[in-house]
DNA sequence: TAAATCAGGGTTGTATGATAACACGACAAG
DNA sequence: CTTGTCGTGTTATCATACAACCCTGATTTA
């Protein structure tokens, strides 16, 4: 048997600890928006570390948008909640309303992406989509290869929009959705589903190939509606079928750690 | 291969530039997942900065999950190309095509948000929008107060969608757009603009108040087209065409599904 | 009197050198 | 072949110094 040691016993860097500590101060309101942080030297002495470590911590918080600093003046807590990075809490996604929100957002992006792709796609884009579709045909429904090809199809649609951020955002959102679905583990598989899903993709590709933006939108919308059904969401208020909801044995990846950190922050 | 540090020395910190540069290497595939980065000393010399700056940049990339480092070994590109955070490169936004992409993405989100808001807005939402509009009326065009009220208006529209992530994403994207516009500083102001912009907002609010999703879409689309003109974008395809919004339901009140998922999460 | 200028201290940004902690391979001893 | 030791390279941290910049207040000037 193989030992399963904790992958990262790597003690957190001092800068991480300092950053967490400052972050906690902000979260708990002891440092209010607009407040000026102590000077780097002061922080260094109070934490018992070098000013260098403090600077790395501040650099991190600054990159997260929590604080901003100006040479010659000091560092301040950001007034508006204006993060420069966008994160999605894994745990929050376990709640149905959050999941629905994200799914809806994904739908908006995908549908518009399909329309843009229909207008701007190149032959290379079409080839990439076709290849991804072939990959889906070759793989069993729901397998890792199938999922990868599915993702690849949507990624190539996003790429065909010629909009860098569209691809970035879409991949980001889709990944979160996919993770959440995998964690729920209530996907039911059947050969019918494979056929139906493939058909949906083919219609999308056909519309994009024909440069028919409206048709591409519709096809993508249908596809997402179908996908929603397949994962147990329904567009109407009613839940379609009580999803078989058992065992989610190993889904939570970092939740324990996150919980621990949050507890620390709360204390 | 020193990059043009001298040119952009002012503004963002050196560590930001270094982080952007490394980040770009990863994004463009010159640094593949699993690859080891050059040593800090090597990076410092190639970039022409101190090792300290390189360390701050690496600390930032590490906090973003792009790379991982271990004492005594080196820094490596994270295997999974599945970032848990979404960031927008500051440098890239200075390029016109990137800016246009982001503006387009913002348009897609805003237009669809307007439609959703028209369907789901509450009286409180309407009040918030009206208040923001009043703030714009009271402030001189382009002033800080005006910009804040403008942002507040769009924020309250996003809030009215009842979609948490819609608000998060929209605020995130809008902030990046706004920053970029401020950095460019090529905004020309006039009283006419104030009147026109106010009128655009009023039409949006009226449509949302009337629960007319299509009109809200159109109004928002007009507004964004006008905004594009005002900041010097004249490509008409910078704003996506309005699209039929999927029949979407209120994201709340799915007790069965929610219960099921909660059960899963608990197990 | 009022405005402009300038000097000084305080703070962040960057550079530089040094030391400790750690990983890894080479190499000799058993 | 295994084990222990050592040397080298890298990251993590420390310490110090200087540059760039902001702010304030005194001083000078109109």
GROMACS .gro file of C-alpha atoms in nm, chain A:
model
  267
    1UNK     CA    1   0.000   0.000   0.000
    2UNK     CA    2   0.113   0.343  -0.073
    3UNK     CA    3   0.141   0.592   0.201
    4UNK     CA    4  -0.078   0.890   0.159
    5UNK     CA    5   0.110   1.157   0.336
    6UNK     CA    6  -0.010   1.505   0.343
    7UNK     CA    7   0.104   1.658   0.024
    8UNK     CA    8   0.213   1.986   0.166
    9UNK     CA    9   0.354   1.984   0.506
   10UNK     CA   10   0.532   2.289   0.385
   11UNK     CA   11   0.505   2.531   0.667
   12UNK     CA   12   0.335   2.844   0.553
   13UNK     CA   13   0.575   3.118   0.480
   14UNK     CA   14   0.606   3.398   0.726
   15UNK     CA   15   0.468   3.636   0.469
   16UNK     CA   16   0.158   3.418   0.444
   17UNK     CA   17   0.109   3.432   0.816
   18UNK     CA   18   0.153   3.805   0.825
   19UNK     CA   19  -0.084   3.849   0.534
   20UNK     CA   20  -0.343   3.630   0.703
   21UNK     CA   21  -0.309   3.824   1.021
   22UNK     CA   22  -0.358   4.159   0.855
   23UNK     CA   23  -0.638   4.016   0.647
   24UNK     CA   24  -0.810   3.902   0.963
   25UNK     CA   25  -0.777   4.244   1.116
   26UNK     CA   26  -0.958   4.383   0.816
   27UNK     CA   27  -1.224   4.114   0.812
   28UNK     CA   28  -1.302   4.166   1.176
   29UNK     CA   29  -1.329   4.537   1.139
   30UNK     CA   30  -1.041   4.633   1.357
   31UNK     CA   31  -0.901   4.787   1.043
   32UNK     CA   32  -1.178   4.974   0.870
   33UNK     CA   33  -1.182   5.083   0.506
   34UNK     CA   34  -0.973   5.393   0.462
   35UNK     CA   35  -0.767   5.326   0.772
   36UNK     CA   36  -0.395   5.352   0.742
   37UNK     CA   37  -0.193   5.048   0.830
   38UNK     CA   38   0.102   5.075   1.062
   39UNK     CA   39   0.427   5.144   0.885
   40UNK     CA   40   0.617   4.854   0.743
   41UNK     CA   41   0.881   4.897   1.008
   42UNK     CA   42   0.622   4.895   1.283
   43UNK     CA   43   0.458   4.583   1.145
   44UNK     CA   44   0.795   4.418   1.116
   45UNK     CA   45   0.877   4.479   1.479
   46UNK     CA   46   0.535   4.385   1.611
   47UNK     CA   47   0.535   4.061   1.414
   48UNK     CA   48   0.898   4.000   1.490
   49UNK     CA   49   0.997   3.958   1.130
   50UNK     CA   50   1.201   4.155   0.885
   51UNK     CA   51   1.056   4.437   0.687
   52UNK     CA   52   1.108   4.226   0.380
   53UNK     CA   53   0.857   3.970   0.493
   54UNK     CA   54   0.608   4.241   0.571
   55UNK     CA   55   0.654   4.376   0.223
   56UNK     CA   56   0.577   4.041   0.064
   57UNK     CA   57   0.265   4.014   0.273
   58UNK     CA   58   0.157   4.361   0.173
   59UNK     CA   59   0.233   4.287  -0.190
   60UNK     CA   60   0.001   3.992  -0.168
   61UNK     CA   61  -0.279   4.186  -0.004
   62UNK     CA   62  -0.235   4.460  -0.257
   63UNK     CA   63  -0.262   4.214  -0.542
   64UNK     CA   64  -0.582   4.090  -0.388
   65UNK     CA   65  -0.716   4.440  -0.377
   66UNK     CA   66  -0.757   4.449  -0.004
   67UNK     CA   67  -0.516   4.735   0.053
   68UNK     CA   68  -0.343   4.993  -0.156
   69UNK     CA   69  -0.028   5.183  -0.090
   70UNK     CA   70   0.145   5.491  -0.208
   71UNK     CA   71   0.507   5.568  -0.188
   72UNK     CA   72   0.583   5.826   0.073
   73UNK     CA   73   0.245   5.803   0.241
   74UNK     CA   74   0.161   5.459   0.360
   75UNK     CA   75  -0.068   5.165   0.309
   76UNK     CA   76  -0.443   5.193   0.347
   77UNK     CA   77  -0.735   4.956   0.361
   78UNK     CA   78  -0.927   4.974   0.037
   79UNK     CA   79  -1.239   5.182   0.084
   80UNK     CA   80  -1.468   5.019  -0.167
   81UNK     CA   81  -1.478   4.647  -0.181
   82UNK     CA   82  -1.300   4.638  -0.511
   83UNK     CA   83  -1.100   4.321  -0.540
   84UNK     CA   84  -0.857   4.289  -0.825
   85UNK     CA   85  -0.901   3.915  -0.824
   86UNK     CA   86  -1.222   3.728  -0.859
   87UNK     CA   87  -1.268   3.417  -0.653
   88UNK     CA   88  -1.556   3.183  -0.607
   89UNK     CA   89  -1.592   3.013  -0.278
   90UNK     CA   90  -1.610   2.642  -0.323
   91UNK     CA   91  -1.829   2.589  -0.024
   92UNK     CA   92  -2.077   2.854  -0.124
   93UNK     CA   93  -2.133   2.668  -0.446
   94UNK     CA   94  -2.278   2.378  -0.254
   95UNK     CA   95  -2.583   2.590  -0.192
   96UNK     CA   96  -2.847   2.553  -0.457
   97UNK     CA   97  -2.912   2.920  -0.513
   98UNK     CA   98  -2.546   2.993  -0.561
   99UNK     CA   99  -2.516   2.709  -0.803
  100UNK     CA  100  -2.816   2.830  -0.996
  101UNK     CA  101  -2.671   3.178  -1.010
  102UNK     CA  102  -2.346   3.055  -1.148
  103UNK     CA  103  -2.520   2.829  -1.394
  104UNK     CA  104  -2.727   3.118  -1.512
  105UNK     CA  105  -2.423   3.335  -1.552
  106UNK     CA  106  -2.254   3.063  -1.748
  107UNK     CA  107  -2.556   3.041  -1.970
  108UNK     CA  108  -2.548   3.409  -2.049
  109UNK     CA  109  -2.184   3.394  -2.141
  110UNK     CA  110  -2.213   3.076  -2.344
  111UNK     CA  111  -2.511   3.195  -2.543
  112UNK     CA  112  -2.352   3.525  -2.630
  113UNK     CA  113  -2.025   3.352  -2.702
  114UNK     CA  114  -2.200   3.125  -2.947
  115UNK     CA  115  -2.341   3.426  -3.127
  116UNK     CA  116  -2.006   3.599  -3.144
  117UNK     CA  117  -1.839   3.279  -3.255
  118UNK     CA  118  -2.087   3.244  -3.538
  119UNK     CA  119  -1.987   3.588  -3.659
  120UNK     CA  120  -1.614   3.566  -3.616
  121UNK     CA  121  -1.512   3.204  -3.640
  122UNK     CA  122  -1.228   3.105  -3.867
  123UNK     CA  123  -1.180   2.773  -4.039
  124UNK     CA  124  -0.929   2.677  -3.776
  125UNK     CA  125  -1.191   2.739  -3.510
  126UNK     CA  126  -1.437   2.516  -3.690
  127UNK     CA  127  -1.174   2.248  -3.718
  128UNK     CA  128  -1.104   2.266  -3.345
  129UNK     CA  129  -1.472   2.234  -3.262
  130UNK     CA  130  -1.509   1.943  -3.499
  131UNK     CA  131  -1.215   1.770  -3.342
  132UNK     CA  132  -1.358   1.814  -2.996
  133UNK     CA  133  -1.688   1.673  -3.116
  134UNK     CA  134  -1.511   1.372  -3.260
  135UNK     CA  135  -1.345   1.321  -2.927
  136UNK     CA  136  -1.683   1.318  -2.759
  137UNK     CA  137  -1.816   1.066  -3.008
  138UNK     CA  138  -1.524   0.836  -2.945
  139UNK     CA  139  -1.545   0.844  -2.567
  140UNK     CA  140  -1.807   0.687  -2.345
  141UNK     CA  141  -2.058   0.932  -2.202
  142UNK     CA  142  -1.945   1.082  -1.878
  143UNK     CA  143  -1.593   0.949  -1.895
  144UNK     CA  144  -1.297   1.169  -1.828
  145UNK     CA  145  -1.211   1.180  -2.197
  146UNK     CA  146  -1.569   1.275  -2.278
  147UNK     CA  147  -1.567   1.556  -2.025
  148UNK     CA  148  -1.237   1.680  -2.154
  149UNK     CA  149  -1.365   1.688  -2.510
  150UNK     CA  150  -1.681   1.859  -2.396
  151UNK     CA  151  -1.480   2.126  -2.221
  152UNK     CA  152  -1.258   2.153  -2.526
  153UNK     CA  153  -1.558   2.213  -2.748
  154UNK     CA  154  -1.681   2.498  -2.537
  155UNK     CA  155  -1.331   2.634  -2.506
  156UNK     CA  156  -1.292   2.645  -2.881
  157UNK     CA  157  -1.625   2.820  -2.915
  158UNK     CA  158  -1.500   3.077  -2.668
  159UNK     CA  159  -1.176   3.108  -2.860
  160UNK     CA  160  -1.368   3.173  -3.181
  161UNK     CA  161  -1.518   3.484  -3.028
  162UNK     CA  162  -1.177   3.649  -3.061
  163UNK     CA  163  -1.236   3.788  -2.717
  164UNK     CA  164  -0.961   3.693  -2.474
  165UNK     CA  165  -1.157   3.765  -2.164
  166UNK     CA  166  -1.462   3.583  -2.288
  167UNK     CA  167  -1.257   3.265  -2.299
  168UNK     CA  168  -1.098   3.330  -1.963
  169UNK     CA  169  -1.425   3.401  -1.788
  170UNK     CA  170  -1.610   3.119  -1.954
  171UNK     CA  171  -1.347   2.862  -1.870
  172UNK     CA  172  -1.336   2.990  -1.517
  173UNK     CA  173  -1.710   2.976  -1.466
  174UNK     CA  174  -1.747   2.644  -1.644
  175UNK     CA  175  -1.478   2.488  -1.432
  176UNK     CA  176  -1.653   2.594  -1.116
  177UNK     CA  177  -1.980   2.459  -1.244
  178UNK     CA  178  -1.820   2.134  -1.347
  179UNK     CA  179  -1.648   2.090  -1.013
  180UNK     CA  180  -1.971   2.147  -0.834
  181UNK     CA  181  -2.152   1.895  -1.049
  182UNK     CA  182  -1.882   1.638  -0.998
  183UNK     CA  183  -1.894   1.697  -0.625
  184UNK     CA  184  -2.269   1.649  -0.623
  185UNK     CA  185  -2.221   1.329  -0.813
  186UNK     CA  186  -2.586   1.302  -0.906
  187UNK     CA  187  -2.527   1.271  -1.277
  188UNK     CA  188  -2.717   0.987  -1.423
  189UNK     CA  189  -2.578   0.840  -1.736
  190UNK     CA  190  -2.738   0.670  -2.026
  191UNK     CA  191  -2.674   0.613  -2.392
  192UNK     CA  192  -2.970   0.830  -2.473
  193UNK     CA  193  -2.805   1.117  -2.298
  194UNK     CA  194  -2.492   1.071  -2.498
  195UNK     CA  195  -2.689   1.084  -2.820
  196UNK     CA  196  -2.892   1.383  -2.714
  197UNK     CA  197  -2.593   1.576  -2.588
  198UNK     CA  198  -2.400   1.504  -2.902
  199UNK     CA  199  -2.690   1.622  -3.111
  200UNK     CA  200  -2.704   1.947  -2.921
  201UNK     CA  201  -2.339   2.008  -2.982
  202UNK     CA  202  -2.372   1.925  -3.348
  203UNK     CA  203  -2.649   2.179  -3.389
  204UNK     CA  204  -2.434   2.442  -3.224
  205UNK     CA  205  -2.146   2.366  -3.452
  206UNK     CA  206  -2.368   2.367  -3.758
  207UNK     CA  207  -2.504   2.709  -3.673
  208UNK     CA  208  -2.160   2.850  -3.609
  209UNK     CA  209  -2.034   2.699  -3.932
  210UNK     CA  210  -2.325   2.863  -4.113
  211UNK     CA  211  -2.239   3.194  -3.946
  212UNK     CA  212  -2.594   3.205  -3.821
  213UNK     CA  213  -2.567   3.392  -3.495
  214UNK     CA  214  -2.930   3.358  -3.398
  215UNK     CA  215  -2.937   2.988  -3.460
  216UNK     CA  216  -2.617   2.948  -3.264
  217UNK     CA  217  -2.772   3.131  -2.972
  218UNK     CA  218  -3.078   2.913  -2.982
  219UNK     CA  219  -2.882   2.595  -3.014
  220UNK     CA  220  -2.659   2.687  -2.724
  221UNK     CA  221  -2.959   2.785  -2.518
  222UNK     CA  222  -3.120   2.450  -2.586
  223UNK     CA  223  -2.800   2.275  -2.499
  224UNK     CA  224  -2.773   2.453  -2.167
  225UNK     CA  225  -3.137   2.391  -2.089
  226UNK     CA  226  -3.074   2.025  -2.154
  227UNK     CA  227  -2.766   2.031  -1.942
  228UNK     CA  228  -2.960   2.195  -1.663
  229UNK     CA  229  -3.211   1.914  -1.678
  230UNK     CA  230  -2.940   1.655  -1.676
  231UNK     CA  231  -2.789   1.791  -1.358
  232UNK     CA  232  -3.120   1.831  -1.187
  233UNK     CA  233  -3.188   2.197  -1.239
  234UNK     CA  234  -3.501   2.306  -1.415
  235UNK     CA  235  -3.581   2.637  -1.570
  236UNK     CA  236  -3.914   2.662  -1.403
  237UNK     CA  237  -3.972   2.692  -1.036
  238UNK     CA  238  -4.042   2.328  -0.996
  239UNK     CA  239  -3.774   2.074  -0.952
  240UNK     CA  240  -3.807   1.816  -1.221
  241UNK     CA  241  -3.733   1.501  -1.038
  242UNK     CA  242  -3.599   1.438  -0.696
  243UNK     CA  243  -3.242   1.387  -0.784
  244UNK     CA  244  -3.090   1.072  -0.647
  245UNK     CA  245  -2.888   1.230  -0.383
  246UNK     CA  246  -2.675   1.003  -0.182
  247UNK     CA  247  -2.317   0.956  -0.101
  248UNK     CA  248  -2.088   1.236  -0.166
  249UNK     CA  249  -1.800   1.068  -0.001
  250UNK     CA  250  -1.493   1.246  -0.116
  251UNK     CA  251  -1.597   1.565  -0.275
  252UNK     CA  252  -1.467   1.831  -0.049
  253UNK     CA  253  -1.117   1.915  -0.131
  254UNK     CA  254  -1.006   2.204   0.075
  255UNK     CA  255  -1.306   2.254   0.286
  256UNK     CA  256  -1.143   2.130   0.599
  257UNK     CA  257  -0.854   2.364   0.562
  258UNK     CA  258  -1.078   2.651   0.472
  259UNK     CA  259  -1.297   2.582   0.766
  260UNK     CA  260  -0.999   2.577   0.995
  261UNK     CA  261  -0.876   2.906   0.864
  262UNK     CA  262  -1.212   3.061   0.896
  263UNK     CA  263  -1.237   2.941   1.250
  264UNK     CA  264  -0.905   3.098   1.320
  265UNK     CA  265  -1.024   3.419   1.172
  266UNK     CA  266  -1.338   3.410   1.376
  267UNK     CA  267  -1.151   3.348   1.698
   0.00000   0.00000   0.00000
